[in-house]
Coordinates of C-alpha atoms in Angstrom, one line a residue:
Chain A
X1 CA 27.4 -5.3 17.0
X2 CA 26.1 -6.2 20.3
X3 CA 22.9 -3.5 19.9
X4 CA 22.6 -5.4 16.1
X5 CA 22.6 -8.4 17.8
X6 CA 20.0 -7.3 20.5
X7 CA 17.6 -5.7 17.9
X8 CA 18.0 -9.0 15.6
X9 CA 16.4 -10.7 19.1
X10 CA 13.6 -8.3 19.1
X11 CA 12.8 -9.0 16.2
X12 CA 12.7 -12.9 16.7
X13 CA 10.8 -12.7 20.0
X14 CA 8.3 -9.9 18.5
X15 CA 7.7 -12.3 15.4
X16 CA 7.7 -15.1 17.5
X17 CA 5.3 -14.1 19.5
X18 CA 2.4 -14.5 17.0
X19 CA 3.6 -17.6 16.6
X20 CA 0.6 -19.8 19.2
X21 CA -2.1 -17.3 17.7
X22 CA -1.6 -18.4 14.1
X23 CA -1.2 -22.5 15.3
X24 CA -4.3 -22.0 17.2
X25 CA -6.5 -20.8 14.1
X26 CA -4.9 -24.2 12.8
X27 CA -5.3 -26.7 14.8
X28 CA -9.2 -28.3 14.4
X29 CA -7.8 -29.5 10.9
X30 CA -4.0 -29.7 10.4
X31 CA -3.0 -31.6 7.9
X32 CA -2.9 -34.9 9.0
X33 CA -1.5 -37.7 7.0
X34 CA -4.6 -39.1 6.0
X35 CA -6.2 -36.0 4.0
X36 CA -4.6 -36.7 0.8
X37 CA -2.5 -33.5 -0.9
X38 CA -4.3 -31.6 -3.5
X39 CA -0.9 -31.1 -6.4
X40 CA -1.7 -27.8 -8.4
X41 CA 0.4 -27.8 -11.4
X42 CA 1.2 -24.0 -13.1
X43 CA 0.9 -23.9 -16.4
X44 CA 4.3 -21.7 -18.3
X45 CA 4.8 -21.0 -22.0
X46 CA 6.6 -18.6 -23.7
X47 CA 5.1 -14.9 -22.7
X48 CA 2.8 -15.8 -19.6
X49 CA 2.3 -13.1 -17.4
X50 CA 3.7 -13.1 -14.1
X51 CA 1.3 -12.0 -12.2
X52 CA -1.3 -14.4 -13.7
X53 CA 0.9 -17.5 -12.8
X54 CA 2.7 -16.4 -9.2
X55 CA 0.0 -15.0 -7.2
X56 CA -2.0 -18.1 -7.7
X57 CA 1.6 -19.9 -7.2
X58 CA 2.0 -17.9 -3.5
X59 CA -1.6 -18.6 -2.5
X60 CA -1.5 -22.3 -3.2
X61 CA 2.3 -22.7 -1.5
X62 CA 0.9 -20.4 1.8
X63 CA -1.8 -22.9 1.9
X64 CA 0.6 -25.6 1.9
X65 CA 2.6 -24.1 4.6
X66 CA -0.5 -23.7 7.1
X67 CA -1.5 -27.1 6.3
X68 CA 1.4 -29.7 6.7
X69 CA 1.8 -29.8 2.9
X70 CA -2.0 -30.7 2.2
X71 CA -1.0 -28.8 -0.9
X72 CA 1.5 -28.6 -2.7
X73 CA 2.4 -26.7 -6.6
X74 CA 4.8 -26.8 -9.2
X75 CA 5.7 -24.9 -12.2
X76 CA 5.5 -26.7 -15.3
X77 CA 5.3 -26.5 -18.8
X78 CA 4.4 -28.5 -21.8
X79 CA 7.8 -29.3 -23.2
X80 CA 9.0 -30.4 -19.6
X81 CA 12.3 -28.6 -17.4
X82 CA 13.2 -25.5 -18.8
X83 CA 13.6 -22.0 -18.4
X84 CA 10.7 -20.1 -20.0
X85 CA 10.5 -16.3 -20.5
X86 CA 7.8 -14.6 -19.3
X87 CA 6.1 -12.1 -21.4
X88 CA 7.2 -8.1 -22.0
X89 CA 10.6 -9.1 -21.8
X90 CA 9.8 -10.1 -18.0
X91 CA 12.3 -12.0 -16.3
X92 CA 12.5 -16.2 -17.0
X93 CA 10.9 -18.8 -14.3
X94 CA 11.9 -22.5 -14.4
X95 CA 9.4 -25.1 -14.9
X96 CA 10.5 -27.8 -12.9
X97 CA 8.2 -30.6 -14.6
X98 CA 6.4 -31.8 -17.8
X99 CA 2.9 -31.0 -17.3
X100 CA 1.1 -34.2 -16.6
X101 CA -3.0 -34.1 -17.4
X102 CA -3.2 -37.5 -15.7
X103 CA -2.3 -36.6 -12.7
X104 CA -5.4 -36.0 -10.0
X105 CA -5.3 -32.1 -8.8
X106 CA -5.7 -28.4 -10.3
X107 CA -3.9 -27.3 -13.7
X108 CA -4.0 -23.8 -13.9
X109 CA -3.5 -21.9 -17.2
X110 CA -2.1 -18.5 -16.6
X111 CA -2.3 -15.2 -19.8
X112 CA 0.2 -13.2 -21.5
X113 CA 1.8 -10.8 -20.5
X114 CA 2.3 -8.0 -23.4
X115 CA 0.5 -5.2 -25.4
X116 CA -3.1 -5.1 -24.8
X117 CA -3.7 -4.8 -28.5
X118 CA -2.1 -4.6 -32.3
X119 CA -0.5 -7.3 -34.4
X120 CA 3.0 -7.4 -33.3
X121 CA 4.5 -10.4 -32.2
X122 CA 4.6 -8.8 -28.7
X123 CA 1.0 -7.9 -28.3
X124 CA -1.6 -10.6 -26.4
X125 CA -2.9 -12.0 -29.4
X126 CA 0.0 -13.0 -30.9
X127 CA 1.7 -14.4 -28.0
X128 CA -1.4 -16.9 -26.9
X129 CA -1.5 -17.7 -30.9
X130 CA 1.6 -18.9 -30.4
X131 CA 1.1 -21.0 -27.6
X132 CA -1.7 -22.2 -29.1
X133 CA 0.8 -23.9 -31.8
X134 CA 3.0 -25.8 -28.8
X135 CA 1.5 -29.0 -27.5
X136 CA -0.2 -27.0 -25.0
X137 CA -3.5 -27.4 -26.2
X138 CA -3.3 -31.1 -26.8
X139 CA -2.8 -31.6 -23.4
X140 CA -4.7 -28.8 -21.7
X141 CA -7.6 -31.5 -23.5
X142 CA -6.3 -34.4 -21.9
X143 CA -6.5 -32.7 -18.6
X144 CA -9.9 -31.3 -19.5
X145 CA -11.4 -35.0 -20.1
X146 CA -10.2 -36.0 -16.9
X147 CA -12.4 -36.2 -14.2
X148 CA -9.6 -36.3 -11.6
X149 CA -8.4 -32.6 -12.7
X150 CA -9.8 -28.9 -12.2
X151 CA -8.7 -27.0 -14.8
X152 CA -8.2 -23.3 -14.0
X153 CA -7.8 -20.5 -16.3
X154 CA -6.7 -16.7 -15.5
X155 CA -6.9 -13.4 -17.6
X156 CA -5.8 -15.0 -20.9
X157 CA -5.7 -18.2 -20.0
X158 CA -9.2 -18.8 -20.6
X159 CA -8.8 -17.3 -24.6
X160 CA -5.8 -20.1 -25.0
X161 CA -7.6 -22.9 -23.9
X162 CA -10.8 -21.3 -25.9
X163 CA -8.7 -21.0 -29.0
X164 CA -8.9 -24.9 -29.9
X165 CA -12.8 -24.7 -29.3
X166 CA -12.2 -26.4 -25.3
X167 CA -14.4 -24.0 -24.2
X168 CA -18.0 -24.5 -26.3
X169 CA -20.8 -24.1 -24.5
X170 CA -19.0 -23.1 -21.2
X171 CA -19.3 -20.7 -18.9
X172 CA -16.0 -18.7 -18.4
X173 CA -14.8 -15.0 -17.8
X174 CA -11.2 -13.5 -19.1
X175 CA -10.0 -10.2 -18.9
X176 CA -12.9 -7.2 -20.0
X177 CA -10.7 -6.6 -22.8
X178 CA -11.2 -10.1 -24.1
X179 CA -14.9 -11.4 -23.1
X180 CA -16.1 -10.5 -26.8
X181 CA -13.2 -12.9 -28.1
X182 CA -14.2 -15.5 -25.5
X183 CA -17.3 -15.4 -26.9
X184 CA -16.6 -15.0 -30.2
X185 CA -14.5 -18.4 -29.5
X186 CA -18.0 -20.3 -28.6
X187 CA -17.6 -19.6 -24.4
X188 CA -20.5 -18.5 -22.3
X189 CA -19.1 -15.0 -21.2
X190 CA -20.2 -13.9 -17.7
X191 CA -19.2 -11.1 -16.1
X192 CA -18.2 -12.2 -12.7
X193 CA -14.1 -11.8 -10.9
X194 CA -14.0 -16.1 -11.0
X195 CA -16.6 -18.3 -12.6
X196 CA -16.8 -22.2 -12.0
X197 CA -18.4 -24.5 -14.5
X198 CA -19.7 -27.8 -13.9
X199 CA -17.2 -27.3 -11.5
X200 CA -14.3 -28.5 -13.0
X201 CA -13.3 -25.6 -14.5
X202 CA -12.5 -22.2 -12.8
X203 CA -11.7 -19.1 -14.3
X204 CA -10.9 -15.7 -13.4
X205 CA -11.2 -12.6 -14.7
X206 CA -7.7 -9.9 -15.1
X207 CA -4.6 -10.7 -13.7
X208 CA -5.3 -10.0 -9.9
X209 CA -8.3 -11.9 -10.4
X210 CA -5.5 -14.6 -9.7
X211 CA -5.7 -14.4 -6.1
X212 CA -9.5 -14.9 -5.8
X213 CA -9.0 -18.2 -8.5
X214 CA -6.7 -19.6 -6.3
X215 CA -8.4 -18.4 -3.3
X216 CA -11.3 -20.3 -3.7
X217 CA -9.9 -23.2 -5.1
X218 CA -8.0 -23.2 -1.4
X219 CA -11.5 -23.0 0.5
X220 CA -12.9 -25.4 -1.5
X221 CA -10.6 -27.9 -1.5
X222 CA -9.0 -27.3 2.5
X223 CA -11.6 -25.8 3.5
X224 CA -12.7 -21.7 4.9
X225 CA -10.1 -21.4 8.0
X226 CA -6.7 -22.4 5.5
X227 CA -8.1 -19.7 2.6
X228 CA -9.0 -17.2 5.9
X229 CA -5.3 -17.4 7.2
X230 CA -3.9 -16.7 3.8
X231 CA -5.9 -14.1 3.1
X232 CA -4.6 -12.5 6.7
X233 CA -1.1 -13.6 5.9
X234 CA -1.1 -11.8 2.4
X235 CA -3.1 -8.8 3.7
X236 CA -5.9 -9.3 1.0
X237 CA -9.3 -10.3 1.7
X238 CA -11.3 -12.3 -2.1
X239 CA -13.6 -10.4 -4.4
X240 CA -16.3 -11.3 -5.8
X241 CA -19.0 -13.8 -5.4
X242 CA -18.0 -16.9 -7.3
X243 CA -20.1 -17.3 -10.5
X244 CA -22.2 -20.7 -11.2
X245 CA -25.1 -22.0 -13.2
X246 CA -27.2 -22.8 -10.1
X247 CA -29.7 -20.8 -8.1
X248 CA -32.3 -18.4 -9.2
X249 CA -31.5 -16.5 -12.5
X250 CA -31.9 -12.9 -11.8
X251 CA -34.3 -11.1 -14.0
X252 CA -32.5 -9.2 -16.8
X253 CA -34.5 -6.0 -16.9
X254 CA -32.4 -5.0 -20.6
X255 CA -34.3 -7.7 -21.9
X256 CA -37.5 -8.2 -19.8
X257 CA -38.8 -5.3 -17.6
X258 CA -41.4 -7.6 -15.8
X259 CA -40.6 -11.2 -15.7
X260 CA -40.0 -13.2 -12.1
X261 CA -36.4 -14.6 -10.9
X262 CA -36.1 -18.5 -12.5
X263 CA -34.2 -21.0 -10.7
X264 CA -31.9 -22.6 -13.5
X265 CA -33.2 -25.3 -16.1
Chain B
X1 CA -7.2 -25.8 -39.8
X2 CA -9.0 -22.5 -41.5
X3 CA -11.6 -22.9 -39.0
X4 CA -8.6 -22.6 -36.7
X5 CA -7.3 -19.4 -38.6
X6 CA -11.0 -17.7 -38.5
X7 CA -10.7 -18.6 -35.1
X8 CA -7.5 -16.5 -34.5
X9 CA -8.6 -13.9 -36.7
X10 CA -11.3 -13.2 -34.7
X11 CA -9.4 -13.3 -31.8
X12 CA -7.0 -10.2 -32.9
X13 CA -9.4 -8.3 -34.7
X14 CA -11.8 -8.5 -31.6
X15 CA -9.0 -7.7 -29.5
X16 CA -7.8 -5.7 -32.3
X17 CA -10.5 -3.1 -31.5
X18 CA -9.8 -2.3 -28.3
X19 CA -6.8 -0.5 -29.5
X20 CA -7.9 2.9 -30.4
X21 CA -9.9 3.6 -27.1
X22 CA -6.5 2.5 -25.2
X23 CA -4.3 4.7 -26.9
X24 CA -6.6 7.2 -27.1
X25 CA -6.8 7.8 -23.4
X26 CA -3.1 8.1 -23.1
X27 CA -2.7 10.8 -25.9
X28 CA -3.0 13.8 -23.5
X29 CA 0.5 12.8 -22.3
X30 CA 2.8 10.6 -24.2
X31 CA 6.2 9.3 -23.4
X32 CA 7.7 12.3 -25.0
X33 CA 11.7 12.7 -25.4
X34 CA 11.6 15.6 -22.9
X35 CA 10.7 13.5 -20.3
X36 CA 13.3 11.8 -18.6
X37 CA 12.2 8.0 -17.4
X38 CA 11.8 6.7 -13.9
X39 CA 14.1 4.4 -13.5
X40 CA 13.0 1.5 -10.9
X41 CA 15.5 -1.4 -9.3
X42 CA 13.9 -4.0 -7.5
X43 CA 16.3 -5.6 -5.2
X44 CA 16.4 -9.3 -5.0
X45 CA 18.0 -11.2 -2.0
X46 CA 17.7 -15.1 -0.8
X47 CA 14.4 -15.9 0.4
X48 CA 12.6 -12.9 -1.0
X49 CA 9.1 -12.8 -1.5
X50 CA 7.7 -13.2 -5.7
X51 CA 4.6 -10.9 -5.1
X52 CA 6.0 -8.7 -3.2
X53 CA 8.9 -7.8 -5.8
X54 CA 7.1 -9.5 -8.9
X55 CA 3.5 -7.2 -8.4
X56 CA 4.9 -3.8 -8.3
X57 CA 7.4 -5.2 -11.0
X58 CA 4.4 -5.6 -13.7
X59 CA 2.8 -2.1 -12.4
X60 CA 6.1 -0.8 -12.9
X61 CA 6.4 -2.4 -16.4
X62 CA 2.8 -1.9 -17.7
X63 CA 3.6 1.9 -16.5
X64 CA 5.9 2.0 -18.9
X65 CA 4.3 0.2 -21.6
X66 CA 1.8 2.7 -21.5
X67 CA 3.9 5.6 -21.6
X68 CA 6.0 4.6 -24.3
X69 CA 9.0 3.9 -21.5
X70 CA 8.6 6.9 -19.5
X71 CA 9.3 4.4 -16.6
X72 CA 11.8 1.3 -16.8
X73 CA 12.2 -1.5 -14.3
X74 CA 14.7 -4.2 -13.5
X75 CA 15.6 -6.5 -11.1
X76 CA 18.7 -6.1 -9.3
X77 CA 21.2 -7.5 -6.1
X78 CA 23.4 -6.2 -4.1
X79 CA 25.6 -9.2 -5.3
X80 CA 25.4 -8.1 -9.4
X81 CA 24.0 -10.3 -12.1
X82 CA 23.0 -14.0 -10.5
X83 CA 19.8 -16.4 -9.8
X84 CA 18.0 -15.3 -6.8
X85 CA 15.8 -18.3 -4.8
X86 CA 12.8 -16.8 -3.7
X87 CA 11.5 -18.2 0.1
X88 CA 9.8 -21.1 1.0
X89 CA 11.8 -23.5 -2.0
X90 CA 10.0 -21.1 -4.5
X91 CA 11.1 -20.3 -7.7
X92 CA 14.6 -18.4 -8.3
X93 CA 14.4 -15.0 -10.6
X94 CA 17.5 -13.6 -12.5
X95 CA 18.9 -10.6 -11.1
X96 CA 20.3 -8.5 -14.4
X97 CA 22.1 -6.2 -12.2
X98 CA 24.4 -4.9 -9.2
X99 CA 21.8 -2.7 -7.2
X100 CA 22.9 1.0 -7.7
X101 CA 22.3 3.9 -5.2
X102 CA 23.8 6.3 -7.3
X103 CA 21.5 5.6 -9.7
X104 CA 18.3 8.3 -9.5
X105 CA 14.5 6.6 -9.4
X106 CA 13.2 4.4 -6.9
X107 CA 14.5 1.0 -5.3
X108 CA 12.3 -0.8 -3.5
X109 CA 13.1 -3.5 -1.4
X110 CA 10.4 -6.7 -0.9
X111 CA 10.3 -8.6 1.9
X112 CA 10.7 -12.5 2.8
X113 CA 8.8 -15.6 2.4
X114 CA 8.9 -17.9 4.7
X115 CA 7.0 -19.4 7.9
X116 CA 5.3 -15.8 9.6
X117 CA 7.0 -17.2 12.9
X118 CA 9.7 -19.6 14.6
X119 CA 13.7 -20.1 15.0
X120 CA 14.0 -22.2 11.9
X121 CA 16.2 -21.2 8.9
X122 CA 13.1 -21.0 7.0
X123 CA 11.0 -18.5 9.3
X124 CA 10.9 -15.0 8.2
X125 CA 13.0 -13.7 11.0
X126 CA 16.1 -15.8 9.6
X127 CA 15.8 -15.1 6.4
X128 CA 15.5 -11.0 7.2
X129 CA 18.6 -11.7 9.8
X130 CA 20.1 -13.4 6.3
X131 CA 19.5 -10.8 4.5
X132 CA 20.6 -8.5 6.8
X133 CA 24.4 -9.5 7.0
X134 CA 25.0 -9.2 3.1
X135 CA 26.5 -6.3 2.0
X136 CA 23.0 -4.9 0.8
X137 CA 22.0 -2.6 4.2
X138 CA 25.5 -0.9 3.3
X139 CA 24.4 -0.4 -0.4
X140 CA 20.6 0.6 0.9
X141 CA 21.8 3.2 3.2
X142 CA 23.6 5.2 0.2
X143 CA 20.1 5.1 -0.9
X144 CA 18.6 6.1 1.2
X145 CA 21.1 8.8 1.9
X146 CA 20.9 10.2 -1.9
X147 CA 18.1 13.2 -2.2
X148 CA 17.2 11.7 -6.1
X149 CA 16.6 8.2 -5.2
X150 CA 13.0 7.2 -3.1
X151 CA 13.3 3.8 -1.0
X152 CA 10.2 1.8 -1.3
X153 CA 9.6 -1.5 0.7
X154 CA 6.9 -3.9 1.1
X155 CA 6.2 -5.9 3.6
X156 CA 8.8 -7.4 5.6
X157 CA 11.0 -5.1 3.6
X158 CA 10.5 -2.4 5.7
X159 CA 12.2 -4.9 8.3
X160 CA 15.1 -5.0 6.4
X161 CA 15.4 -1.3 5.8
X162 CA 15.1 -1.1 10.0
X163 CA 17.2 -3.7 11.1
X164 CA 20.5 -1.6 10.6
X165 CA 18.3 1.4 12.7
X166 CA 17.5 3.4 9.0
X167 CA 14.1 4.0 9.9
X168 CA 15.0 5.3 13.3
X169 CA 12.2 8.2 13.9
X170 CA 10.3 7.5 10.6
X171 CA 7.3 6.9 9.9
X172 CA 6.4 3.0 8.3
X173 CA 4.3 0.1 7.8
X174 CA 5.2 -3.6 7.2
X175 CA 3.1 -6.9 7.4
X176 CA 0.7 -6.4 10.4
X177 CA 2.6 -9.7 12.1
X178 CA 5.9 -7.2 12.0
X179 CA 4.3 -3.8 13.0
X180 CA 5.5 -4.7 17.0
X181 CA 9.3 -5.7 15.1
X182 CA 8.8 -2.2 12.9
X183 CA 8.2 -0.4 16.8
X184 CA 10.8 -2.4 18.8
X185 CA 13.7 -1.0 15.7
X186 CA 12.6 2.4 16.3
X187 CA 10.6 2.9 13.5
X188 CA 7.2 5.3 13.9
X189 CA 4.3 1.9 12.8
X190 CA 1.4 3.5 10.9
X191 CA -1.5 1.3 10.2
X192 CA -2.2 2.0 6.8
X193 CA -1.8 0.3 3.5
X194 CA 0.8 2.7 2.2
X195 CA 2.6 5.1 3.7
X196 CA 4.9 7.8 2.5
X197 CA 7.5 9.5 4.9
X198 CA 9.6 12.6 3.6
X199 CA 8.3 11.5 0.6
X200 CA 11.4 9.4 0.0
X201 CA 10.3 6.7 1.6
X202 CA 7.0 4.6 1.1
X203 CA 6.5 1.3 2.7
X204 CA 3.4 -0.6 2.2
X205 CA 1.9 -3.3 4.5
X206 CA 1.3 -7.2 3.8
X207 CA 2.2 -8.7 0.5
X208 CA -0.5 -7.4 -1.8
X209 CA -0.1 -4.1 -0.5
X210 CA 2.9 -3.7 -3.3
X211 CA 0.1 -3.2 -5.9
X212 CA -0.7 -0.2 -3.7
X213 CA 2.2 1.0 -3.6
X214 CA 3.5 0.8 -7.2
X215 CA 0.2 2.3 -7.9
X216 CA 0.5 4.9 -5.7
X217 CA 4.7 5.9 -7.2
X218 CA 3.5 5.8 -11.1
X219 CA 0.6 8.1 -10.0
X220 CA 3.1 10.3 -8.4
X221 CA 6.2 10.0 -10.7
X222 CA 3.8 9.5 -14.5
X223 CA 0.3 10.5 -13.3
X224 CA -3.3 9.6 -12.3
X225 CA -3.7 8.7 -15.8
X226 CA -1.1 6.3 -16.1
X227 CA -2.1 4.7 -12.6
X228 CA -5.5 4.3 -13.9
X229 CA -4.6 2.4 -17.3
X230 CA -2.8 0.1 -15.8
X231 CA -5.4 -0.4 -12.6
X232 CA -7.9 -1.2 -15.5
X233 CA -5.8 -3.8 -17.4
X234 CA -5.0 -5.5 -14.0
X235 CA -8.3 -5.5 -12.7
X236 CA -7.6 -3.9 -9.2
X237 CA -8.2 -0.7 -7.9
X238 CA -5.8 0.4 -5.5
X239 CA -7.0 0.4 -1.9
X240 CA -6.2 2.6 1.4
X241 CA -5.2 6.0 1.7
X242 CA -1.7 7.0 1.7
X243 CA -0.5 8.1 4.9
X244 CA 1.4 11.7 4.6
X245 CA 2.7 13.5 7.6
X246 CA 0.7 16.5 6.5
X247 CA -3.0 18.1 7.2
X248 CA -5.1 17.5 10.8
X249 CA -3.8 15.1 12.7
X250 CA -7.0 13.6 13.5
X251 CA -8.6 13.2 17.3
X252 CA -7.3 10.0 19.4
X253 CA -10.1 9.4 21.2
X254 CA -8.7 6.4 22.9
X255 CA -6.3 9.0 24.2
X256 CA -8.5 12.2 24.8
X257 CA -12.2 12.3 24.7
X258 CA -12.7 15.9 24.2
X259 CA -10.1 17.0 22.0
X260 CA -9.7 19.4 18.5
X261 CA -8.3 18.0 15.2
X262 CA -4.6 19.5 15.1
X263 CA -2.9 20.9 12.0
X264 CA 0.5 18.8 12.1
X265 CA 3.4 20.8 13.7

């Protein structure tokens, strides 16, 4: 018991130790009462996918933790408190809140979670057609006309809020396995891990894609040092170069061997 | 409204023709009768970490989507059935089941959320300490103790596991924050993002490394092929070589300048 006790106190001090390293890469910009929170509200309905939904949840809450609560995040869902099933017969997470499109801060729309394909009520299709039918969408448009709120899509989530026709004439990625459909749906498909439009909307690509939504919505709204330490913290470092409509346009040699790189119209 | 259902259609049947190139890269080896399933627990304690249990849980469950259920997955805790908290005032998840040693597969234990340092209840060294004095070490060493069951942990579950002195003389990774904790409790710390001792034991480092390392057990328990389905529909490749204690032992040269590569005695 004593030797338990003794290793249990390694364990603290050896822990405890990195404790003035991590502060330090802190400390220029706590968060200090001032800097107002950034609220990121998570998005459930009936089949999301787990992944799509909680590692977006885990980045936004570690950034809260290094900051003093400069964010903060909160399952929700569009009939209010309740339990709601996750998809593939995935275990149940409580949304703690109605989601609210007038409140100022990130909504992010997770996918499904099910069979990649096929017409049975558990497949992807059939599951996001059926959220499409709650009062989701209705709100997700509310949110979307507000200039307060950065709507955020992962994996499937960008084919539900695509579905009611949100996402005309936007730029957006899903998973590889949907783009045609996001096109198909009137969406600017671009091939890219997480695309911003305009730039209040943000989508990623398949469910790990996640972490790099969520990981640049930390650096740009705290700042690089708060998405740096998370990155450390989760042992994961983002992928991708962020997509958006500004910059030179690169010369797309399938359609024009000779042409020069255009900055955008 | 029937623009609506064109919309939809489209949706399936675009998504619809992704089917046949799915299944047909899976046909070489179905989930056949004759195989028997992988059966994988995922313990759940107070304070655990979501990705760390909730990543390999969907690699685990698109594994066996894919395969026709040649691989099942639950989560379980040492308590039984009952609503597990996750750390940092996360969500809870539902625990189906009483964690079972006897039962052959693979159990793999996540680690804690929480503040990476500090003496509060809240820090990751309290909640491990937490964790520690339930009755699941007791339940984890029949585990580890039974030749058709492989312990996996991520992250600071590799703590947990050598806390109680299990991983006395073995080699492991946790969180790099822990590897001086993984030392100090007699464990053999291995930088690496996986790594597999015996092989009934495979730990993987910080919190994303669980993708790794749920990867890494469907390729071993289902095959590459398997592995690399579900790698696709994720979007994630699986990083870092697994460690084995096997081949050359490569040259330390911070320890010897001049050295040969050793076979491993």
């Amino acid at each position: 018991m004593r030797k338990a006790l003794g290793l249990l106190l390694t364990l603290a001090l050896v822990l405890g130790l990195v404790g003035p390293g991590a502060s330090a890469q802190t400390k220029d910009k706590p968060g200090t009462p001032e800097r107002k929170s950034v609220h990121v509200q998570i998005v459930l309905f009936d089949g999301f996918d787990l992944m799509d939904a909680l590692a977006p949840y885990e980045v936004f809450a570690a950034a809260g933790m290094y900051t003093g609560e400069a964010m903060t995040v909160e399952l929700v869902s569009a009939e209010g408190k309740r339990s709601v099933p996750s998809g593939l017969n995935g275990p149940a997470l409580e949304a703690t809140a109605k989601l609210d499109p007038n409140r100022p801060g990130i909504i992010l729309v997770p996918g499904a979670s099910g069979k990649p394909a096929g017409k049975t009520a558990d497949a992807i299709p059939a599951i996001l057609a059926q959220a499409a039918k709650t009062s989701l969408p209705g709100i997700m448009k509310k949110a979307l006309d507000n200039k307060d709120v950065t709507v955020a899509a992962v994996c499937g989530g960008s084919l539900l809020l695509a579905m009611p026709g949100f996402l005309k004439g936007k730029h957006a990625v899903t998973n590889h396995i949907g783009m045609d459909a996001l096109g198909a749906l009137g969406a600017i498909p671009v091939k890219a891990r997480v695309v911003e439009d305009n730039p209040r909307l943000v989508t990623g690509g398949g469910v790990t894609s996640g972490l790099d939504v969520a990981l640049y919505l930390v650096e740009r709204e705290l700042g690089p040092q708060v998405a740096n330490e998370v990155e450390k913290l989760f042992e994961y470092e983002s992928r991708g170069t962020v997509w958006k409509a500004e910059g030179l346009v690169p010369i797309d040699f399938a359609a024009n061997q000779e042409g020069k790189a255009q900055p955008v119209k």
